[in-house]
PDB file of C-alpha atoms in Angstrom:
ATOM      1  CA  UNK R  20       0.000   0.000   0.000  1.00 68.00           C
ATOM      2  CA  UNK R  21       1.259   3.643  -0.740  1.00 86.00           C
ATOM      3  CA  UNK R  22       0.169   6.103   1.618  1.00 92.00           C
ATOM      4  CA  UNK R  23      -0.259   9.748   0.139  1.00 97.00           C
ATOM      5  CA  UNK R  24       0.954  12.551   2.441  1.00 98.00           C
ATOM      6  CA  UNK R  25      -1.074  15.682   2.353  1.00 98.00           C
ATOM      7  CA  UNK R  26      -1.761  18.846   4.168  1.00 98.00           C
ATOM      8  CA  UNK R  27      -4.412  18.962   6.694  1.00 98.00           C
ATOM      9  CA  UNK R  28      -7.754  21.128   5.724  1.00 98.00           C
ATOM     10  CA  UNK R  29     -10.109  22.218   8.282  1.00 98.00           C
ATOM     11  CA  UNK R  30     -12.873  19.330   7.374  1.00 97.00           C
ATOM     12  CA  UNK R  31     -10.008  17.117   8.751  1.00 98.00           C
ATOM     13  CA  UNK R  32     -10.052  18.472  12.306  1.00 98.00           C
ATOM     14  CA  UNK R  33     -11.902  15.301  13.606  1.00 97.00           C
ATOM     15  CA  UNK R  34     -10.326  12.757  12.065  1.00 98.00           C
ATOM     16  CA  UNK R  35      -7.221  14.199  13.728  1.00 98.00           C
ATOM     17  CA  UNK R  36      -8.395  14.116  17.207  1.00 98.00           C
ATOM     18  CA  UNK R  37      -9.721  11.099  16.574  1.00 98.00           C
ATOM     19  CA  UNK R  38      -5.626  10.074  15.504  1.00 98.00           C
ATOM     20  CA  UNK R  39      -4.605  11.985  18.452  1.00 98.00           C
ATOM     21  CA  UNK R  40      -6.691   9.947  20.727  1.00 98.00           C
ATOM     22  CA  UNK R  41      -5.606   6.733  19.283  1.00 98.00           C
ATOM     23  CA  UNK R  42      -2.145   8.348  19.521  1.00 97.00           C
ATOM     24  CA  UNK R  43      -2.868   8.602  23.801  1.00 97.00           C
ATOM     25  CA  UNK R  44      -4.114   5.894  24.065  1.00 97.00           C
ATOM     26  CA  UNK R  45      -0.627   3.915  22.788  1.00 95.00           C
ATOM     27  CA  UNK R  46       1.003   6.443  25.020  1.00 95.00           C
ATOM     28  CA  UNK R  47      -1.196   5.612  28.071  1.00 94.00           C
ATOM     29  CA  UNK R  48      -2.450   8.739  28.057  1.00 95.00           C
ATOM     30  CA  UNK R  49      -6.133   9.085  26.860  1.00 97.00           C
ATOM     31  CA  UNK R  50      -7.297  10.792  30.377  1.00 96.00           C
ATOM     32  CA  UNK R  51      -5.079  13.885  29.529  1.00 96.00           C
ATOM     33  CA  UNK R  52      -7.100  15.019  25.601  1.00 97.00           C
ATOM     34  CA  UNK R  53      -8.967  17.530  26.401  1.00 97.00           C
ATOM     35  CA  UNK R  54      -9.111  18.975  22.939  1.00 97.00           C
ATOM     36  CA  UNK R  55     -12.032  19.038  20.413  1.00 97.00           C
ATOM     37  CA  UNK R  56     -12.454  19.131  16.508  1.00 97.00           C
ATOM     38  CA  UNK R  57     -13.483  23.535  17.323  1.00 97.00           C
ATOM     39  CA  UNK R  58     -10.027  23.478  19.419  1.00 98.00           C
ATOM     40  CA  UNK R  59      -7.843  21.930  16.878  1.00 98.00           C
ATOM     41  CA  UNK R  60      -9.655  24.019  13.875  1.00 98.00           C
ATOM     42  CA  UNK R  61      -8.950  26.480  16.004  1.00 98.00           C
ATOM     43  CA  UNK R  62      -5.183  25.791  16.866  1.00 97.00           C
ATOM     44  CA  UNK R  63      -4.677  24.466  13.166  1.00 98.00           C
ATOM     45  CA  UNK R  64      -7.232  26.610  10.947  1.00 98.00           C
ATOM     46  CA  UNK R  65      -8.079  30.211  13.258  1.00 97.00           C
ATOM     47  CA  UNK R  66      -6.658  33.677  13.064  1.00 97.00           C
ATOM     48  CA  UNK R  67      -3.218  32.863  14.229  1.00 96.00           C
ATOM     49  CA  UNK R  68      -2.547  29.175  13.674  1.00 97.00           C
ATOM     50  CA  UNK R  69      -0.334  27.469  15.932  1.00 97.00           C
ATOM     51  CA  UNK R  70       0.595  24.764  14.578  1.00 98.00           C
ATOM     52  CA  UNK R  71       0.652  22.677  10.921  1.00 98.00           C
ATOM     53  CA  UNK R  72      -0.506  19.290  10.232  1.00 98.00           C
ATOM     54  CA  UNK R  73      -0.483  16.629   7.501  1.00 98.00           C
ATOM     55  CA  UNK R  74      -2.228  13.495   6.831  1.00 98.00           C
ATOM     56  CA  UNK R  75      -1.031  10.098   5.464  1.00 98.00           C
ATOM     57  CA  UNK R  76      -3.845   8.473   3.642  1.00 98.00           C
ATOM     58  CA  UNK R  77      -4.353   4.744   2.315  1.00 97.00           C
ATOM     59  CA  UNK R  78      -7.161   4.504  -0.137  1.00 95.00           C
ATOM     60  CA  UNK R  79      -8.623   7.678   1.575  1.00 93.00           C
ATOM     61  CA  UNK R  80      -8.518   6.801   4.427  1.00 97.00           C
ATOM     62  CA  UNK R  81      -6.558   8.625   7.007  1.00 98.00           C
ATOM     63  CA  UNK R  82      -4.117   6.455   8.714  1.00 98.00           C
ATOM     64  CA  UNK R  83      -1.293   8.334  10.672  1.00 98.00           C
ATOM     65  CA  UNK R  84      -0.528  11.920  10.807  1.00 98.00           C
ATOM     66  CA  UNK R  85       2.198  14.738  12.160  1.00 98.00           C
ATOM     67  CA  UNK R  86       1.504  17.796  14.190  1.00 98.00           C
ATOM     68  CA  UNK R  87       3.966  20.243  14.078  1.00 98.00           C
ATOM     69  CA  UNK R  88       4.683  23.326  14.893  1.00 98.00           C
ATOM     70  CA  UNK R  89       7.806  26.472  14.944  1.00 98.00           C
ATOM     71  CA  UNK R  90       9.886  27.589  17.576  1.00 97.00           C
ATOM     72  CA  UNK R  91      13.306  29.667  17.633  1.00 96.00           C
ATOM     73  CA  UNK R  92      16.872  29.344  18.573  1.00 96.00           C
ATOM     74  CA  UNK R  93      18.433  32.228  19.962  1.00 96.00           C
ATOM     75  CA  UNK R  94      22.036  30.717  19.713  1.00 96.00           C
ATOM     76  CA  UNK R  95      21.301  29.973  15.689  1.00 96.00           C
ATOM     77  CA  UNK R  96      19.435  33.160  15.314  1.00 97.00           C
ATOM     78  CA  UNK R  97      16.558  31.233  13.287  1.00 97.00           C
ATOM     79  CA  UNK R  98      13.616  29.243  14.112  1.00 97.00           C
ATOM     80  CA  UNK R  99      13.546  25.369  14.286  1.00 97.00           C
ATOM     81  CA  UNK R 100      10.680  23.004  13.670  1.00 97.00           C
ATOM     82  CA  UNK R 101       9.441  21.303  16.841  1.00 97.00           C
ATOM     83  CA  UNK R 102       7.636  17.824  16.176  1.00 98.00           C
ATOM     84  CA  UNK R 103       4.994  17.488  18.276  1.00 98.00           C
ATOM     85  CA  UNK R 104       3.051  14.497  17.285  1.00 97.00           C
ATOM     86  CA  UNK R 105       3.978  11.547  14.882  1.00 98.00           C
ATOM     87  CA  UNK R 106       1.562   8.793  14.672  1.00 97.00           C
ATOM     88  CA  UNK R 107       0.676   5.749  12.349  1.00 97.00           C
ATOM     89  CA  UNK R 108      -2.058   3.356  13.443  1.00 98.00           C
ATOM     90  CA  UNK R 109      -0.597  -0.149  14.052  1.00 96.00           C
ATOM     91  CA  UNK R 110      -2.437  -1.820  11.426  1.00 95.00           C
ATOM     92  CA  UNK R 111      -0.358   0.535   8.724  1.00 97.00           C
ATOM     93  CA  UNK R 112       3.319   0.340  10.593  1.00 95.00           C
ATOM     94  CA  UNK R 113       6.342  -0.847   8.731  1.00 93.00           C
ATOM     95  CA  UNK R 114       5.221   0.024   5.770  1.00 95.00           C
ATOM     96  CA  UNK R 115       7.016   2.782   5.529  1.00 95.00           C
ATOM     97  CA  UNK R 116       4.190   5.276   6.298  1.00 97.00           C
ATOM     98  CA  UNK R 117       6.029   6.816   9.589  1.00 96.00           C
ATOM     99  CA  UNK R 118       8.957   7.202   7.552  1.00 96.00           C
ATOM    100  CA  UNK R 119       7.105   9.415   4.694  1.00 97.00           C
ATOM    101  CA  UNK R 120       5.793  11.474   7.202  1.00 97.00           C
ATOM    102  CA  UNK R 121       8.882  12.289   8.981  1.00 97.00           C
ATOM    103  CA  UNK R 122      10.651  12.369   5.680  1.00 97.00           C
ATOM    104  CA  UNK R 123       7.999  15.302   4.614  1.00 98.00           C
ATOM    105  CA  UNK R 124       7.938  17.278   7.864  1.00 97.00           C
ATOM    106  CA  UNK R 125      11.723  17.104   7.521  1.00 97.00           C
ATOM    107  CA  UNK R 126      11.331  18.864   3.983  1.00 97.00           C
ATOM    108  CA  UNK R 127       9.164  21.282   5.575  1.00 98.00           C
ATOM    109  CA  UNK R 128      11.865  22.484   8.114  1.00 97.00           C
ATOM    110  CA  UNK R 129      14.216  22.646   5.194  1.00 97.00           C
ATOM    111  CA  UNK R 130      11.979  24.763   2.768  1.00 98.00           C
ATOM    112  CA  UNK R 131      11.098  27.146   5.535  1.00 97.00           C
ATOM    113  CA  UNK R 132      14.883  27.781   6.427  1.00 97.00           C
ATOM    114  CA  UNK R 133      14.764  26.275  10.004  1.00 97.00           C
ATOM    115  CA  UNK R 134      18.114  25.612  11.941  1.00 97.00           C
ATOM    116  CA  UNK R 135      17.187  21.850  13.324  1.00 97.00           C
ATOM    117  CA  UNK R 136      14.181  19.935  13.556  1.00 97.00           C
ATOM    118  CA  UNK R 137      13.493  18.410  17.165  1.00 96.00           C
ATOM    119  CA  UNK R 138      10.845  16.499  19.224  1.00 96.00           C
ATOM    120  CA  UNK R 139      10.112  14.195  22.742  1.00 94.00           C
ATOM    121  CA  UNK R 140       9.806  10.692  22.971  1.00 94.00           C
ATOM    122  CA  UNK R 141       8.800   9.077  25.861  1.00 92.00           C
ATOM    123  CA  UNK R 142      11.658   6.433  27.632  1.00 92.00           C
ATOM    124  CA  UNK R 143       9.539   3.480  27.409  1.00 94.00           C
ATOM    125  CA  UNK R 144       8.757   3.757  23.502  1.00 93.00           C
ATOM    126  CA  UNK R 145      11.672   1.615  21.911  1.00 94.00           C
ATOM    127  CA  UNK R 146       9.937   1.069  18.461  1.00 92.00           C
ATOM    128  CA  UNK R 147       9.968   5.143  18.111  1.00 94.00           C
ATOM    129  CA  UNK R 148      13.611   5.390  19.528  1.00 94.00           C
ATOM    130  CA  UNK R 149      14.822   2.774  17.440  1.00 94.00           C
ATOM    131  CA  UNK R 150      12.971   4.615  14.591  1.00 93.00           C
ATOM    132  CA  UNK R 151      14.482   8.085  15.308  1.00 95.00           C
ATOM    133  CA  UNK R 152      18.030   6.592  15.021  1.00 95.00           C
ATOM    134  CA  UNK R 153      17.274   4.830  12.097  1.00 94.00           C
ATOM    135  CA  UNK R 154      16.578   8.901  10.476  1.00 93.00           C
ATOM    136  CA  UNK R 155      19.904   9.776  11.880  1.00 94.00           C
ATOM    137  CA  UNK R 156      19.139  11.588  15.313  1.00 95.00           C
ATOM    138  CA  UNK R 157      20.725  11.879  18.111  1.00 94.00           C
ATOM    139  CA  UNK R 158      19.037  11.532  21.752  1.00 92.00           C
ATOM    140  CA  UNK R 159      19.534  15.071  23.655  1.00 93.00           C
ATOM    141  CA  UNK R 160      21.344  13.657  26.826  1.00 90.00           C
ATOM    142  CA  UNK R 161      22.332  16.513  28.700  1.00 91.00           C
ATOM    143  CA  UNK R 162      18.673  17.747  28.483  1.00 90.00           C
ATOM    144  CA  UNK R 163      15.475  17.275  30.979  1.00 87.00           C
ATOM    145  CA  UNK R 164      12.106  18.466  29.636  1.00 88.00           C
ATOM    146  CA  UNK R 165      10.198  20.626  32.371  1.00 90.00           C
ATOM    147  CA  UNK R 166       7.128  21.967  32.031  1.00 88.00           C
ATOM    148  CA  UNK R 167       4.387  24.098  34.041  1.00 92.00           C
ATOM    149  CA  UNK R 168       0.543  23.150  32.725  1.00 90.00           C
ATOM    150  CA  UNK R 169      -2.983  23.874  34.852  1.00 89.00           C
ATOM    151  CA  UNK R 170      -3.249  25.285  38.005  1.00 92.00           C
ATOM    152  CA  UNK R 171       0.270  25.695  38.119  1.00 93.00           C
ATOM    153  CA  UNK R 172       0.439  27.735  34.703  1.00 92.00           C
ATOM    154  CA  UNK R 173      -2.228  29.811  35.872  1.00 92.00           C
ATOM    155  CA  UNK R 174      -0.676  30.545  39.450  1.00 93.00           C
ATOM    156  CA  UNK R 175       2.852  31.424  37.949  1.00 95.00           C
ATOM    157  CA  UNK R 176       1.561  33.419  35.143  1.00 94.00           C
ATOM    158  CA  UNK R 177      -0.669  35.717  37.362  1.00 91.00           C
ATOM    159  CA  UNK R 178      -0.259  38.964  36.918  1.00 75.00           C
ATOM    160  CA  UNK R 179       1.884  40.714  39.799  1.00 69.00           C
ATOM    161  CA  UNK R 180      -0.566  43.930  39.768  1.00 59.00           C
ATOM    162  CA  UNK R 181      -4.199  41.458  40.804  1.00 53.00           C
TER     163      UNK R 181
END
């Protein structure tokens, strides 16, 4: 099967969350979506998009996709791509599907002049590891992801004059 790699359109916002979920639920994660179709057509498809997204298709059907979005390196003084999501159902794996899509988000960061492409993967997923090394990349080691979300977001990013 070839799978055809397009950009999303805003008719597609379901199917993606519907990928997404399928994507948290491999990740053991489903509990943490909050989003909906309006939020992604929103994110993806509003005023001031946040964020890009294709689709890899197999007879029409929408079987994997990437979410990605830009971000910017002071020390190379131009922005970088930042990977959020890549994600292929199982029944279409090792077909070469994940590889297309990376491949074209790749081309993306190249076209659009970005210094480096990067994303997270969690510890536990070997398959994607073993995947990323396969492209050539190299695991971040001296790095730690930290991040404030919620309550704690909201508490931090209070303004000082309430």
């Amino acid at each position: 099967m070839r799978a055809m790699i397009r950009p999303a359109i805003p008719d597609d916002c379901g199917t993606i969350l519907s990928l997404i979920r399928e994507l948290a639920v491999y990740e053991k994660m489903l509990d943490e979506v909050v989003a909906t179709p309006e939020m992604i057509r929103d994110s993806l498809f509003g005023d001031r998009p946040g964020a890009e997204c294709l689709l890899a298709e197999v007879e029409n059907k929408s079987v994997g996709f990437a979410l990605y979005f830009f971000n910017y390196s002071t020390f190379l003084g131009r922005r970088g791509l930042y990977l959020e999501d890549l994600f292929v159902q199982p029944g279409f794996r090792k077909q070469g599907i994940g590889k297309a899509l990376f491949k074209k988000v790749a081309e993306v960061a190249v076209e659009r002049n970005c210094g480096r492409m990067e994303w997270s993967v969690l510890d536990w997923n070997e398959p994607s590891i073993e995947f990323y090394k396969s492209m050539g990349a190299v695991a971040m080691e001296e790095w730690t992801v930290y991040r404030l979300a919620g309550a704690t977001l909201k508490a931090v990013g209070k303004s000082n004059s309430d």
